Structures are given as C-alpha cells and as structure tokens.
Short mmCIF file of C-alpha atoms in Angstrom, two decimals:
data_model
loop_
_atom_site.label_atom_id
_atom_site.label_comp_id
_atom_site.label_asym_id
_atom_site.label_seq_id
_atom_site.Cartn_x
_atom_site.Cartn_y
_atom_site.Cartn_z
CA MET A 1 -24.76 16.79 13.34
CA THR A 2 -21.63 15.55 13.06
CA VAL A 3 -21.85 12.15 10.84
CA ARG A 4 -18.91 10.16 10.39
CA VAL A 5 -17.93 7.38 7.88
CA LEU A 6 -16.77 4.65 8.99
CA LEU A 7 -15.10 2.75 5.70
CA LEU A 8 -14.74 -1.32 6.20
CA ALA A 9 -11.54 -1.91 5.37
CA ALA A 10 -10.04 -4.77 7.58
CA GLY A 11 -11.07 -7.98 5.64
CA GLN A 12 -9.27 -10.75 3.93
CA SER A 13 -10.20 -9.91 0.51
CA SER A 14 -10.03 -13.89 0.33
CA ARG A 15 -12.19 -14.34 -2.78
CA MET A 16 -9.55 -12.19 -4.99
CA GLY A 17 -7.04 -15.26 -5.65
CA GLY A 18 -4.29 -13.66 -3.76
CA ALA A 19 -5.11 -10.19 -5.07
CA ASP A 20 -6.35 -7.29 -3.00
CA LYS A 21 -9.51 -5.74 -3.82
CA LEU A 22 -9.14 -2.74 -1.79
CA LEU A 23 -5.87 -1.95 -3.98
CA MET A 24 -7.27 -2.46 -7.59
CA ASP A 25 -7.43 0.73 -9.85
CA VAL A 26 -10.63 2.94 -9.72
CA ASP A 27 -10.01 6.54 -11.22
CA GLY A 28 -6.39 6.27 -11.14
CA GLN A 29 -6.03 5.38 -7.46
CA PRO A 30 -6.77 2.23 -5.34
CA CYS A 31 -10.50 1.40 -4.35
CA LEU A 32 -9.76 2.31 -1.00
CA ARG A 33 -8.05 5.61 -1.58
CA THR A 34 -11.07 6.55 -3.67
CA LEU A 35 -13.68 5.65 -1.64
CA ALA A 36 -12.03 8.14 1.35
CA LEU A 37 -11.32 10.78 -1.16
CA ARG A 38 -14.89 11.23 -2.21
CA ALA A 39 -16.06 11.00 1.80
CA ARG A 40 -13.86 13.85 2.63
CA ALA A 41 -15.19 15.84 -0.93
CA ALA A 42 -18.60 15.30 1.18
CA GLY A 43 -17.27 17.38 4.07
CA LEU A 44 -17.31 14.50 6.37
CA PRO A 45 -14.75 12.48 8.79
CA VAL A 46 -13.66 9.28 7.82
CA THR A 47 -12.58 6.89 10.05
CA VAL A 48 -10.94 3.77 7.77
CA THR A 49 -10.42 0.05 9.58
CA VAL A 50 -7.65 -1.83 8.22
CA PRO A 51 -5.83 -4.94 9.01
CA ALA A 52 -2.87 -3.67 10.74
CA PRO A 53 -0.88 -0.03 10.83
CA ASP A 54 1.52 -1.21 8.47
CA HIS A 55 -0.79 -2.94 5.74
CA PRO A 56 -0.28 -1.69 2.15
CA ARG A 57 -3.85 -0.46 2.82
CA ALA A 58 -2.97 2.24 5.70
CA ARG A 59 -0.02 3.00 3.30
CA VAL A 60 -2.21 4.11 0.46
CA LEU A 61 -4.07 6.47 3.03
CA VAL A 62 -1.04 7.75 5.21
CA ASP A 63 -0.89 11.31 3.37
CA LEU A 64 -5.38 11.70 3.89
CA ASP A 65 -7.07 13.84 6.10
CA VAL A 66 -8.37 10.50 7.54
CA ASP A 67 -8.40 8.39 11.35
CA VAL A 68 -6.76 4.93 10.11
CA LEU A 69 -7.69 2.02 12.88
CA ALA A 70 -5.95 -1.27 12.75
CA VAL A 71 -8.19 -3.91 13.87
CA PRO A 72 -6.16 -7.24 13.66
CA GLU A 73 -9.46 -9.39 14.87
CA ALA A 74 -11.16 -8.40 11.89
CA ASN A 75 -10.58 -11.58 10.27
CA LEU A 76 -13.20 -13.31 13.12
CA GLY A 77 -15.80 -11.20 11.22
CA MET A 78 -17.31 -8.11 9.82
CA GLY A 79 -18.82 -7.47 13.35
CA HIS A 80 -15.15 -6.81 14.89
CA SER A 81 -14.46 -4.44 12.61
CA ILE A 82 -17.72 -2.19 13.01
CA GLY A 83 -17.42 -2.35 17.04
CA ALA A 84 -13.97 -1.29 16.80
CA GLY A 85 -14.44 1.34 14.40
CA VAL A 86 -17.36 2.83 16.15
CA ALA A 87 -15.52 2.24 19.46
CA SER A 88 -12.91 4.75 18.23
CA LEU A 89 -15.26 7.43 16.98
CA PRO A 90 -14.57 10.93 18.83
CA HIS A 91 -17.49 11.74 21.62
CA GLY A 92 -20.35 14.00 19.76
CA SER A 93 -20.56 11.90 16.90
CA SER A 94 -24.17 11.88 15.97
CA ALA A 95 -24.26 9.11 13.87
CA VAL A 96 -22.44 6.61 12.10
CA MET A 97 -21.88 6.28 8.22
CA VAL A 98 -21.47 2.06 7.68
CA VAL A 99 -19.55 1.55 4.21
CA PRO A 100 -17.60 -1.40 2.71
CA ALA A 101 -14.91 -0.29 0.78
CA ASP A 102 -15.26 -2.39 -2.29
CA MET A 103 -17.85 -0.19 -3.30
CA PRO A 104 -16.24 1.55 -6.15
CA GLU A 105 -19.68 2.94 -7.66
CA LEU A 106 -20.33 5.08 -4.40
CA CYS A 107 -19.52 9.51 -5.44
CA SER A 108 -19.48 11.99 -2.79
CA GLU A 109 -22.86 13.05 -3.94
CA ASP A 110 -24.40 9.70 -2.00
CA PHE A 111 -22.14 10.59 1.19
CA THR A 112 -24.00 13.68 0.61
CA ALA A 113 -27.39 12.56 0.31
CA LEU A 114 -27.22 9.99 3.43
CA ALA A 115 -25.43 12.79 5.77
CA GLU A 116 -28.13 15.52 4.58
CA ALA A 117 -30.91 12.90 5.11
CA HIS A 118 -29.71 12.14 8.72
CA GLU A 119 -30.08 16.10 9.51
CA ARG A 120 -33.54 15.87 8.60
CA ASN A 121 -34.11 12.70 10.62
CA PRO A 122 -31.51 12.29 13.15
CA MET A 123 -33.19 9.09 15.29
CA ALA A 124 -33.55 7.21 11.59
CA ILE A 125 -31.73 4.28 10.31
CA LEU A 126 -30.92 5.34 6.86
CA ARG A 127 -30.42 2.67 4.15
CA ALA A 128 -29.11 3.65 0.82
CA ARG A 129 -31.10 1.28 -1.97
CA ASP A 130 -30.11 1.21 -5.69
CA ALA A 131 -32.34 2.06 -8.74
CA ASN A 132 -34.27 -1.27 -8.61
CA GLY A 133 -35.13 -0.86 -5.01
CA ARG A 134 -32.50 -3.39 -3.58
CA HIS A 135 -31.25 -2.47 0.10
CA GLY A 136 -27.27 -1.72 0.32
CA HIS A 137 -24.93 0.62 1.37
CA PRO A 138 -24.12 3.20 3.13
CA VAL A 139 -26.22 2.53 6.12
CA VAL A 140 -26.43 5.75 8.75
CA PHE A 141 -26.85 4.67 12.43
CA PRO A 142 -27.93 7.52 14.97
CA SER A 143 -26.52 7.66 18.68
CA ASP A 144 -28.20 5.70 20.59
CA LEU A 145 -27.26 3.07 18.62
CA LEU A 146 -23.57 3.25 18.49
CA GLY A 147 -23.23 1.11 21.68
CA ASP A 148 -24.75 -1.73 20.36
CA LEU A 149 -22.70 -1.43 17.47
CA GLN A 150 -19.54 -1.49 19.61
CA ARG A 151 -20.82 -4.79 20.90
CA LEU A 152 -20.80 -6.57 17.69
CA SER A 153 -18.97 -9.61 16.87
CA GLY A 154 -18.92 -12.33 14.42
CA ASP A 155 -19.83 -12.46 10.33
CA ARG A 156 -23.58 -10.92 10.07
CA GLY A 157 -22.30 -7.27 10.43
CA ALA A 158 -25.18 -4.94 11.99
CA ALA A 159 -28.05 -6.99 10.12
CA GLY A 160 -29.52 -7.76 13.47
CA ILE A 161 -29.37 -4.00 14.72
CA VAL A 162 -31.36 -3.16 11.50
CA GLN A 163 -33.48 -6.31 11.53
CA ALA A 164 -34.54 -5.30 15.46
CA HIS A 165 -35.63 -1.37 14.52
CA GLN A 166 -36.94 -1.69 11.18
CA GLY A 167 -39.50 0.80 12.21
CA ARG A 168 -37.10 2.95 12.44
CA CYS A 169 -35.57 2.64 8.56
CA ILE A 170 -36.05 5.17 5.93
CA PHE A 171 -34.40 3.95 2.87
CA ILE A 172 -32.45 6.89 0.31
CA ASP A 173 -32.38 6.07 -2.85
CA LEU A 174 -29.29 6.35 -4.98
CA PRO A 175 -28.94 6.18 -8.93
CA GLY A 176 -28.45 3.45 -10.87
CA GLN A 177 -26.51 0.37 -8.94
CA ARG A 178 -24.21 2.48 -6.68
CA ALA A 179 -25.85 1.04 -3.30
CA THR A 180 -25.31 -2.26 -4.56
CA THR A 181 -22.21 -2.57 -6.44
CA ASP A 182 -19.59 -4.39 -4.48
CA LEU A 183 -16.52 -6.26 -6.10
CA ASP A 184 -15.08 -9.25 -4.60
CA THR A 185 -13.84 -11.72 -7.25
CA PRO A 186 -11.79 -10.74 -9.75
CA SER A 187 -14.94 -11.67 -12.27
CA ASP A 188 -16.80 -9.06 -10.33
CA TRP A 189 -13.94 -6.30 -11.45
CA ALA A 190 -13.36 -7.65 -15.00
CA ASP A 191 -16.95 -7.31 -15.72
CA TRP A 192 -17.48 -3.84 -13.69
CA ARG A 193 -14.58 -2.68 -15.71
CA LYS A 194 -16.44 -3.90 -19.34
CA SER A 195 -19.80 -2.36 -18.23
CA LYS A 196 -17.65 1.09 -17.28
CA LYS A 197 -15.43 0.85 -20.93
CA ASN A 198 -19.20 0.30 -23.00
CA LEU A 199 -20.91 2.79 -20.61
CA THR A 200 -18.51 5.33 -22.09
CA ALA A 201 -17.93 4.16 -25.71
CA LYS A 202 -22.60 4.32 -25.55
CA ASN A 203 -21.67 8.06 -24.12
CA LYS A 204 -18.99 9.53 -26.98
CA GLU A 205 -21.45 7.60 -29.54
CA THR A 206 -24.29 9.79 -27.73
CA GLU A 207 -22.22 12.80 -27.83
CA GLN A 208 -21.51 13.03 -31.56
#
C-alpha cells in the first residue's frame, strides 16, 4: 500500500508579524525542510503544497526527493490546499496522510506509526492524538475518501469529512505533545524553544 504524505505549506503565516513560521529553524534547518526530511526518512513519498513555485518555501525543498505543488488559491483556506494536493496524487495511492507543516515535534517514527496503522486498517480514518488525548495530526484518509478531499474548499479543511465518518476513525497515540504542537505566532515559537532548552538542560542533569 502506498500512503503519500501531504505537507500543507501554502498558507500565509499571517500571525507571525512578517516572519515565515515554516522557515523558522528546527534542528538547524527550516521547519518545512525538516518535516519533509522526517517524512522521507520514514520511507514515504511526499507532496508539499507551497504558495508559488518561486516562493522561499519552495526553494528550501529544491534538492529533496519530494513533489512540490504550487497552490496560488491557498489564501482562500486550507481546504483549497488539501483539494489541490490530493488531486495531484499519482494513481495507486492507497491513502493520504495530511500534515500541517508547522508541527516541529513530529518525528519520522510518527509518520511510520501512522503508515503501519494504515496497513493494518486500510479503510479507517487514522487520527493522531497526544499524551493528553487531544486530537491532532497527522490524519490518514483511505482511498475511498480521496474524491471527497479533492472537492474541499474554504477554511474548515477536512473536519467535515472526519465528522461524517466518525465511525471509521481510529486514534493513534503519539508520545508527548507531538500530535498537537503547532506553532503559529512568534510567542509560540519562543515558548517552544524555551521548553526545548529546559528539557535539554534537565536531561543533562539526569545524565550527570
């Protein structure tokens, strides 16, 4: 089965005060590039939506083995990005794993966990959730729902499809807050960096 990751990176980053959240540093590289590399490290094919082919986000992906799709109408809402991204998928894709690209906690192991869960449950909608039981991302949609995803528009994204098929949902627990850490503002990024720094210092104390 072929699960394709759809990294959503065509939004406006409008709450960052002029900065681009997807170009913020994560592990020494732009966040978007880091997420794409982690998805590829899980052995999964990746499609990334971007605002335009010459956008700085597209440029940080230029040497990676990923498909980059420009979605100029993405400013109309996440649904447009999802619809265009799913419409571009090659025939034979058994599912799409929808992932906002502003989630720096997601690891290659998380992408693998969702892909393996799809192999076990090919007709289920798989929803990641964090250690507190909160629903987040990634979300995997099986092949029979790809047509519905292609027709999406507006700001709600795929929430309506999930709601309409609640009986098919299976939740996949990811460690910590990986499934729900999305960073939209400068203060979000500052708080996240501070928490990472504190955790690193705590781990060093434990090792000593």
